[in-house]
Amino acid sequence: MSKTIFERIIGREIAADIIYEDDLVVAFRDIKPQAPVHALLVPKKPIPRIAEATPEDHRVLGHLLLKAAEVAAKLGLRNGYRLVINNGPDGGESVPHLHCHILGGRPMGWPPG
Ligand code: AMP
């Protein structure tokens, strides 16, 4: 299996604007921001998408959500933000490596497009 672009970022094979990293996750700014603040939080384990996570991933998934809130605070999103996980073609997933979008800096619409 070839590496995803996010594995290459995690491995420092390609550059990214990294905001946070620990042993389980890495956060970096989205290359094509959809809001004034747009970051991605990615588990280092290459889980393709949330539908393919297993019970043994519960620690990393819990960690991902807790760190999403921490990274949002670090990015100064005091007035709120949106977390998004796209899953599969209808979900708008384009990179098959689980990631949580952190979007903020403007009011978010609902329903999403
Ligand atoms: P998704 O459509 O949910 O799979 O989101 C993938 C996201 O990855 C998109 O918002 C892209 O703009 C972003 N992206 C793709 N390549 C890079 C990259 N090299 N650095 C940062 N973000 C990227």
PDB file of N, CA and C in Angstrom, residues 86-95 101:
ATOM      1  N   ASN A  86     -15.120  13.646   7.579  1.00  0.00           N
ATOM      2  CA  ASN A  86     -15.776  13.172   6.364  1.00  0.00           C
ATOM      3  C   ASN A  86     -15.476  11.687   6.184  1.00  0.00           C
ATOM      4  N   ASN A  87     -16.504  10.924   5.840  1.00  0.00           N
ATOM      5  CA  ASN A  87     -16.356   9.474   5.697  1.00  0.00           C
ATOM      6  C   ASN A  87     -16.911   9.017   4.351  1.00  0.00           C
ATOM      7  N   GLY A  88     -16.029   8.531   3.476  1.00  0.00           N
ATOM      8  CA  GLY A  88     -16.477   7.929   2.220  1.00  0.00           C
ATOM      9  C   GLY A  88     -16.920   8.962   1.192  1.00  0.00           C
ATOM     10  N   PRO A  89     -17.298   8.471  -0.002  1.00  0.00           N
ATOM     11  CA  PRO A  89     -17.625   9.371  -1.119  1.00  0.00           C
ATOM     12  C   PRO A  89     -18.737  10.374  -0.786  1.00  0.00           C
ATOM     13  N   ASP A  90     -19.829   9.929  -0.222  1.00  0.00           N
ATOM     14  CA  ASP A  90     -20.910  10.870   0.075  1.00  0.00           C
ATOM     15  C   ASP A  90     -20.540  11.823   1.207  1.00  0.00           C
ATOM     16  N   GLY A  91     -19.587  11.438   2.025  1.00  0.00           N
ATOM     17  CA  GLY A  91     -19.145  12.315   3.112  1.00  0.00           C
ATOM     18  C   GLY A  91     -18.152  13.369   2.655  1.00  0.00           C
ATOM     19  N   GLY A  92     -17.676  13.248   1.419  1.00  0.00           N
ATOM     20  CA  GLY A  92     -16.725  14.234   0.908  1.00  0.00           C
ATOM     21  C   GLY A  92     -15.277  13.926   1.255  1.00  0.00           C
ATOM     22  N   GLU A  93     -15.012  12.681   1.651  1.00  0.00           N
ATOM     23  CA  GLU A  93     -13.627  12.294   1.994  1.00  0.00           C
ATOM     24  C   GLU A  93     -12.756  12.279   0.738  1.00  0.00           C
ATOM     25  N   SER A  94     -11.600  12.940   0.816  1.00  0.00           N
ATOM     26  CA  SER A  94     -10.668  12.905  -0.321  1.00  0.00           C
ATOM     27  C   SER A  94      -9.320  12.296   0.036  1.00  0.00           C
ATOM     28  N   VAL A  95      -8.980  12.231   1.318  1.00  0.00           N
ATOM     29  CA  VAL A  95      -7.719  11.598   1.739  1.00  0.00           C
ATOM     30  C   VAL A  95      -8.073  10.411   2.640  1.00  0.00           C
ATOM     31  N   HIS A 101     -11.308  17.741  10.803  1.00  0.00           N
ATOM     32  CA  HIS A 101     -11.153  19.149  10.441  1.00  0.00           C
ATOM     33  C   HIS A 101     -11.523  20.005  11.649  1.00  0.00           C
TER      34      HIS A 101
END
